[in-house]
PDB file of C-alpha atoms in Angstrom:
ATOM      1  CA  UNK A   1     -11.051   0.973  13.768  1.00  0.00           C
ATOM      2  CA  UNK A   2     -12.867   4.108  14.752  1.00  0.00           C
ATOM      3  CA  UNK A   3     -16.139   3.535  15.596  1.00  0.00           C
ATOM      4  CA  UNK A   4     -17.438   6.810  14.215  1.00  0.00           C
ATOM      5  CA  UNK A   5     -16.086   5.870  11.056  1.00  0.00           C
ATOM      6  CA  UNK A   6     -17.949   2.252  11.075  1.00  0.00           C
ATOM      7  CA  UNK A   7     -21.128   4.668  11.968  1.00  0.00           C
ATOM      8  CA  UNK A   8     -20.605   7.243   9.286  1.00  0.00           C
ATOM      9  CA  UNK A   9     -20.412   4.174   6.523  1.00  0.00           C
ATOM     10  CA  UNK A  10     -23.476   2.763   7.981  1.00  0.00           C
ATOM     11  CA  UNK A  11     -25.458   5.883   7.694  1.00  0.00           C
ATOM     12  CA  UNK A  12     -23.788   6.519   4.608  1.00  0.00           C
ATOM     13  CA  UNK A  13     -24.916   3.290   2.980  1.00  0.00           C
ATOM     14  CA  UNK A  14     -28.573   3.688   4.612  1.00  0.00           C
ATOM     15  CA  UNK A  15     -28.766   7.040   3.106  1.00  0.00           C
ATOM     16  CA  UNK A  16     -27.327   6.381  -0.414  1.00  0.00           C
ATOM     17  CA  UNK A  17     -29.749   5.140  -3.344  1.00  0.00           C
ATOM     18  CA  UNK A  18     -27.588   2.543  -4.853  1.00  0.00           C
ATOM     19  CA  UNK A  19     -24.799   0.686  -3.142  1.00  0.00           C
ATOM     20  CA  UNK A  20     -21.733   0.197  -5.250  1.00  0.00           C
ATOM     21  CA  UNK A  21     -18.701  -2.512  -4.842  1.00  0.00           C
ATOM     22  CA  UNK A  22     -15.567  -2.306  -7.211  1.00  0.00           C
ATOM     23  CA  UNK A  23     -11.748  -3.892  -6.843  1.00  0.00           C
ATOM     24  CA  UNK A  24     -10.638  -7.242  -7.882  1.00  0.00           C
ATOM     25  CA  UNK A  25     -11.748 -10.945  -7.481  1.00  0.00           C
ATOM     26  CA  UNK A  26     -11.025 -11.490  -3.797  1.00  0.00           C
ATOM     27  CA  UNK A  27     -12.539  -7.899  -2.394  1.00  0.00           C
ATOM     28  CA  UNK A  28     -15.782  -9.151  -4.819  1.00  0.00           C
ATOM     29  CA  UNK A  29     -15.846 -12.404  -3.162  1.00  0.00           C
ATOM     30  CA  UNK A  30     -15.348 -10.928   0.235  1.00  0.00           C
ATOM     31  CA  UNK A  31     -18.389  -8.792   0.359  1.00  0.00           C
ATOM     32  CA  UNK A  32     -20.871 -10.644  -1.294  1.00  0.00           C
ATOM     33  CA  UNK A  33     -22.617 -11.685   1.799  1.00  0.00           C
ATOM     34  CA  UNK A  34     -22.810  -8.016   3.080  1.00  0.00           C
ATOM     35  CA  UNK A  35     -24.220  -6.903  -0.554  1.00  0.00           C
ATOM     36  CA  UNK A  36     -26.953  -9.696   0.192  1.00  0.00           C
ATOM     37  CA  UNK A  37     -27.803  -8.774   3.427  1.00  0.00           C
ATOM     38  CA  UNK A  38     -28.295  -5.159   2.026  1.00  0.00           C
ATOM     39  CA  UNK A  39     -30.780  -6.455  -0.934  1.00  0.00           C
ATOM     40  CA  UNK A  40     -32.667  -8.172   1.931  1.00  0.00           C
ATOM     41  CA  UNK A  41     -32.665  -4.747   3.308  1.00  0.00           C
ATOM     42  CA  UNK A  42     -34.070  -3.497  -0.042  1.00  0.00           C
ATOM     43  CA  UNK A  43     -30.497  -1.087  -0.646  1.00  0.00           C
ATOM     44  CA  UNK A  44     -29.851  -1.191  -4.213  1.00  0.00           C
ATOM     45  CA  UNK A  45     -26.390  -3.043  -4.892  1.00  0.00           C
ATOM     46  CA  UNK A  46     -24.078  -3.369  -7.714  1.00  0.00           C
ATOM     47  CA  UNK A  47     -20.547  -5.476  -7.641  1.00  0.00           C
ATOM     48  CA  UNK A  48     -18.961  -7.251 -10.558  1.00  0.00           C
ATOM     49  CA  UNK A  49     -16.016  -8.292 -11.657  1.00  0.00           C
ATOM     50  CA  UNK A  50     -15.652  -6.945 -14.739  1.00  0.00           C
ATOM     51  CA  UNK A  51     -13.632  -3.571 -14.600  1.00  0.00           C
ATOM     52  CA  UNK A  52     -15.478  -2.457 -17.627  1.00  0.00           C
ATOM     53  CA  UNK A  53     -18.945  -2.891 -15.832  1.00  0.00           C
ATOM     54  CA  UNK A  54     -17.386  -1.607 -12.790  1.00  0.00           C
ATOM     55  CA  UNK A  55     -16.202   1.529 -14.284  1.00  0.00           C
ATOM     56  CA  UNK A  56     -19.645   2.248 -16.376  1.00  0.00           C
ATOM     57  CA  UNK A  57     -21.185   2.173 -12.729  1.00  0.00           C
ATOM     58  CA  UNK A  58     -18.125   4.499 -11.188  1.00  0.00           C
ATOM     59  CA  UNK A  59     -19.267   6.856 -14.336  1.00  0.00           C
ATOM     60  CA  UNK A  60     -23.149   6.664 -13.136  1.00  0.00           C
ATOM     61  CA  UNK A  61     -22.944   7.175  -9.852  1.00  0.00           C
ATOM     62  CA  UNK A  62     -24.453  10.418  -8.348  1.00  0.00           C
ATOM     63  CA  UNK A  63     -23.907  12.555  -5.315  1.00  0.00           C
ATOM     64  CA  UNK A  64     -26.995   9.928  -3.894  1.00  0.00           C
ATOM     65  CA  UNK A  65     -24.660   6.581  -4.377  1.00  0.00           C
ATOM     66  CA  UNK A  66     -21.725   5.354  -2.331  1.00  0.00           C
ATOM     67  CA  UNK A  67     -19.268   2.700  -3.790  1.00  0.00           C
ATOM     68  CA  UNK A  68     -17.127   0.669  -1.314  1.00  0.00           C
ATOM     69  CA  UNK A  69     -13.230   0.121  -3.289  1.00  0.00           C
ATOM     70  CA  UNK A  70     -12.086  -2.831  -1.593  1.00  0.00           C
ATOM     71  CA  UNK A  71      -8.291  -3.989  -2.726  1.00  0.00           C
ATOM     72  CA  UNK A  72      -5.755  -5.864  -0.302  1.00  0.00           C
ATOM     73  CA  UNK A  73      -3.043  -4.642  -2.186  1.00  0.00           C
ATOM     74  CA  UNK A  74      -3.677  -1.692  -4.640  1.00  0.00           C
ATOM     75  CA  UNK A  75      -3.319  -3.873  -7.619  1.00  0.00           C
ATOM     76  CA  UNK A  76      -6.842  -2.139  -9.033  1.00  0.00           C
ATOM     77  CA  UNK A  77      -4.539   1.181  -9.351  1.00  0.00           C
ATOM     78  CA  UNK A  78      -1.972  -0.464 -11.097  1.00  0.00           C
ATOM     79  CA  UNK A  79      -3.802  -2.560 -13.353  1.00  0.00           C
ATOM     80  CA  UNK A  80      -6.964  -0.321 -14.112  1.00  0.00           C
ATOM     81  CA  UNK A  81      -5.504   3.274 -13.634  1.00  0.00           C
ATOM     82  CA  UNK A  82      -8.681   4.695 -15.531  1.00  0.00           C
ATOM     83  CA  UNK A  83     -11.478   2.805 -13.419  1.00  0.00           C
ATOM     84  CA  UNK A  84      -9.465   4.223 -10.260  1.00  0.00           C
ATOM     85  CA  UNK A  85      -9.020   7.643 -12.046  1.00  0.00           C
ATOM     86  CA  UNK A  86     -12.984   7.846 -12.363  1.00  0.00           C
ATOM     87  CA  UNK A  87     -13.157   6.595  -8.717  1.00  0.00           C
ATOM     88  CA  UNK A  88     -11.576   9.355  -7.758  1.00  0.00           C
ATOM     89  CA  UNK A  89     -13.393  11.777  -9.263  1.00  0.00           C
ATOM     90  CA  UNK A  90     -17.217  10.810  -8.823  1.00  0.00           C
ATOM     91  CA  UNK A  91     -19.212  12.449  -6.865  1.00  0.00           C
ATOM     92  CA  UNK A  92     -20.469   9.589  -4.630  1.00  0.00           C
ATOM     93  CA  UNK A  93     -19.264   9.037  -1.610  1.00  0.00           C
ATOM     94  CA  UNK A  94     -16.356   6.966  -1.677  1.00  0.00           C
ATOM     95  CA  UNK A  95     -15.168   4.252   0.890  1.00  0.00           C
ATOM     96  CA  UNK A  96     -11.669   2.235   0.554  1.00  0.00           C
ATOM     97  CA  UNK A  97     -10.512  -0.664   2.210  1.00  0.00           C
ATOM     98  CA  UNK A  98      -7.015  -1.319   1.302  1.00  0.00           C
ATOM     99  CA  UNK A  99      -3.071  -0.803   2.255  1.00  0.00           C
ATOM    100  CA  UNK A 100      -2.779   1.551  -0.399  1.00  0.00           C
ATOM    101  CA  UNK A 101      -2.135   5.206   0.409  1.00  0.00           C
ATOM    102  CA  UNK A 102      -2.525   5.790  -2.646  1.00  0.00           C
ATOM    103  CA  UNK A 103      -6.296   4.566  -2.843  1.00  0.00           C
ATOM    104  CA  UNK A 104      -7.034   5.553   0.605  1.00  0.00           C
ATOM    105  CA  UNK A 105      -6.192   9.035  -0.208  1.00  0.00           C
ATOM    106  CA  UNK A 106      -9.403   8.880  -2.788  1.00  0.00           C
ATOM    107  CA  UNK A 107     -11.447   8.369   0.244  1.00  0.00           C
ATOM    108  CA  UNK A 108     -13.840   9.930   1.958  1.00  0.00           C
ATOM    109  CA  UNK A 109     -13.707   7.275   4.502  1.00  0.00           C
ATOM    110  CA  UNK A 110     -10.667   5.421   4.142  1.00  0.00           C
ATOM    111  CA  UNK A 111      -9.482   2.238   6.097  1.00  0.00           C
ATOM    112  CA  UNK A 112      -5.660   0.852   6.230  1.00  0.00           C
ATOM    113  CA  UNK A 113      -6.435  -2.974   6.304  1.00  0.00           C
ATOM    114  CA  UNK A 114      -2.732  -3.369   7.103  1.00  0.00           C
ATOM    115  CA  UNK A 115      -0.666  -6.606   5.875  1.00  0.00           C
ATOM    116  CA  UNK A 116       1.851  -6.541   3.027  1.00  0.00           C
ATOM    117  CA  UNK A 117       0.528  -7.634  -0.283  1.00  0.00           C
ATOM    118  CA  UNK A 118      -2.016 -10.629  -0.442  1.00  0.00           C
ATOM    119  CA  UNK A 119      -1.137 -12.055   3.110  1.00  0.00           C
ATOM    120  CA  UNK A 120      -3.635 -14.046   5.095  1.00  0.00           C
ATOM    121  CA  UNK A 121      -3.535 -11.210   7.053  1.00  0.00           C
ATOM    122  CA  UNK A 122      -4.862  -8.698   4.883  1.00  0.00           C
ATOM    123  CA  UNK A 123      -7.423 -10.913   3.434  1.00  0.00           C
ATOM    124  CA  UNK A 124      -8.546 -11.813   7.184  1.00  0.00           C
ATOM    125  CA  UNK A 125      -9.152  -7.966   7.948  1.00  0.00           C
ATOM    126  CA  UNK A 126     -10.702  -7.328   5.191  1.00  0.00           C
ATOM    127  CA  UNK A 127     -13.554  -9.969   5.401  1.00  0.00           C
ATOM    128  CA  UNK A 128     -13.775  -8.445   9.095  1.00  0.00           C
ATOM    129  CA  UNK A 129     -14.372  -5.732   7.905  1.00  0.00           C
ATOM    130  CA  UNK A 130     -17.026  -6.202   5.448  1.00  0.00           C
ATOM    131  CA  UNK A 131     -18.558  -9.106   8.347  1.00  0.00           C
ATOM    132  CA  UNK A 132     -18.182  -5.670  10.616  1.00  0.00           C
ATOM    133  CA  UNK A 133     -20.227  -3.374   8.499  1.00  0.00           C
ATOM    134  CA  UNK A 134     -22.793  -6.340   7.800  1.00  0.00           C
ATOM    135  CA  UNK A 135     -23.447  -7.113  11.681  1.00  0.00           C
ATOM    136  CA  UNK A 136     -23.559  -3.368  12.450  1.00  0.00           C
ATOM    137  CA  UNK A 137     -26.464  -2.258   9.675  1.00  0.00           C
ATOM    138  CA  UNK A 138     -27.842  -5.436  10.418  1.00  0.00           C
ATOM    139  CA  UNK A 139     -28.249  -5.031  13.849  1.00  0.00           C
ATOM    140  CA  UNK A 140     -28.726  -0.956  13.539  1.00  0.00           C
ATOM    141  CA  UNK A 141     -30.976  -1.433  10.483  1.00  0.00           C
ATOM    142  CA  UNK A 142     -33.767  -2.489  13.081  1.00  0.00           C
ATOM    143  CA  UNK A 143     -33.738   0.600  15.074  1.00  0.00           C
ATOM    144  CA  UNK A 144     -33.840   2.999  12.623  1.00  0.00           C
ATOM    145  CA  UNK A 145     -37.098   1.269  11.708  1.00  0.00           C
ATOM    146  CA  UNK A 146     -38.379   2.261  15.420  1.00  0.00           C
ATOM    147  CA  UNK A 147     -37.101   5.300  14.782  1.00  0.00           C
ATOM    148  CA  UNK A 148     -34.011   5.371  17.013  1.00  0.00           C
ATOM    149  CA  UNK A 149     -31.131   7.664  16.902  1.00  0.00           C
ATOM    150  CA  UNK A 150     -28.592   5.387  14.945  1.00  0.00           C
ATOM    151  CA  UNK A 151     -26.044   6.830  17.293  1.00  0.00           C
ATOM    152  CA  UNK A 152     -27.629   6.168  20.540  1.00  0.00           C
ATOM    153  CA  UNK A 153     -28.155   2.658  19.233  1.00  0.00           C
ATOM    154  CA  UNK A 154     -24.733   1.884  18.105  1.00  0.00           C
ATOM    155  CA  UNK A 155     -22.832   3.909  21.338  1.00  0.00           C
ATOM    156  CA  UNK A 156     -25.482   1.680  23.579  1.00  0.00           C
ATOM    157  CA  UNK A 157     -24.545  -2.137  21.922  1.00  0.00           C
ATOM    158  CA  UNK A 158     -20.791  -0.609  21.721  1.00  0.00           C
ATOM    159  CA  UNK A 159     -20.840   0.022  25.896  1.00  0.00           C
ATOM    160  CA  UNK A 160     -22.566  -2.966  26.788  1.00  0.00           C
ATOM    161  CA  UNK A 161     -19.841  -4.607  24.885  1.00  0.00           C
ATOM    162  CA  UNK A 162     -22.076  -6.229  22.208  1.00  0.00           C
ATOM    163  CA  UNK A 163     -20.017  -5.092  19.298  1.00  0.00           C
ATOM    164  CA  UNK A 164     -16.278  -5.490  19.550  1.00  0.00           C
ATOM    165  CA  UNK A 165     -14.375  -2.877  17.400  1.00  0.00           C
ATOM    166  CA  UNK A 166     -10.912  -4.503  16.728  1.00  0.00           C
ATOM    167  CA  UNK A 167      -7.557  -2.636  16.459  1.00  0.00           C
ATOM    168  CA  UNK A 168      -6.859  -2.008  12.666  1.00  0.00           C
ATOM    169  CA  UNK A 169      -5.071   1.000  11.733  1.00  0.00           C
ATOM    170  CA  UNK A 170      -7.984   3.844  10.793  1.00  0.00           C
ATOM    171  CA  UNK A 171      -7.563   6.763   8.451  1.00  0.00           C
ATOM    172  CA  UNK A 172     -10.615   9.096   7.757  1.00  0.00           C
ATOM    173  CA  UNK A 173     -10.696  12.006   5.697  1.00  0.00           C
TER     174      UNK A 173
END
């Protein structure tokens, strides 16, 4: 994974008013502990499993939100064409986690999560990922309160070795 990518998510996410998380049951599942940690951090989250309240949020969101697509296999485009046909169209900022070139193409920060359909691979990188995002804000969330460049911050904990950026496949548009 690039780490400028992991940065630009971060700040995204800091930056956006509301925080939204659409795909299927396991994606869901998978970030729920990073959509807590971000109400603890008072962001504004949505996620549900329902496609129809997933898609009324895709048709609220502003220029001000970013939703986070996870989907190990691309199912959600095959399934729900119309949610993923909004998706692609909102003006939020738009993250994807998935294997799909087809939904990583939607992105504006898109991440290959590799694997073939619903392998224990796939499933592995993407809870790494979303455990990824979660320690970084976390960790970087404390610095921009003191007012530190979020860059200087990350690049520092990244060269002392305190974060640990695996090697999954990273495609950013």
């Amino acid at each position: 994974i690039n780490f400028e990518t992991i940065i630009e998510i971060c700040k995204a996410i800091h930056e956006a008013n509301r925080v939204i998380f659409i795909g299927n049951h396991t994606a869901q599942f998978t970030s729920i502990q990073f959509q807590e940690k971000l109400v603890y951090f008072g962001k504004d989250c949505y996620g549900s499993l329902s496609h129809t309240e997933q898609l009324n949020l895709i048709k609220t969101a502003t220029k001000n939100d970013i939703i986070i697509l996870g989907s190990l296999t691309g199912a959600l485009a095959m399934t729900n064409p119309n949610l993923v046909r909004y998706f692609k169209h909102t003006p939020a900022t738009k993250v994807v986690f998935s294997n799909s070139p087809q939904l990583l193409e939607t992105a504006n920060f898109g991440v290959d999560i590799q694997g073939n359909n619903e392998s224990l691979i796939s499933k592995f990188n993407l809870t790494y990922l979303f455990d990824l995002l979660e320690m970084i804000y976390t960790n970087i969330y404390i610095f921009w309160l003191n007012q530190e460049s979020f860059e200087q911050k990350f690049k520092k904990m990244y060269e002392n070795g305190d974060i640990y950026i695996g090697e999954l496949k990273e495609d950013s548009k």
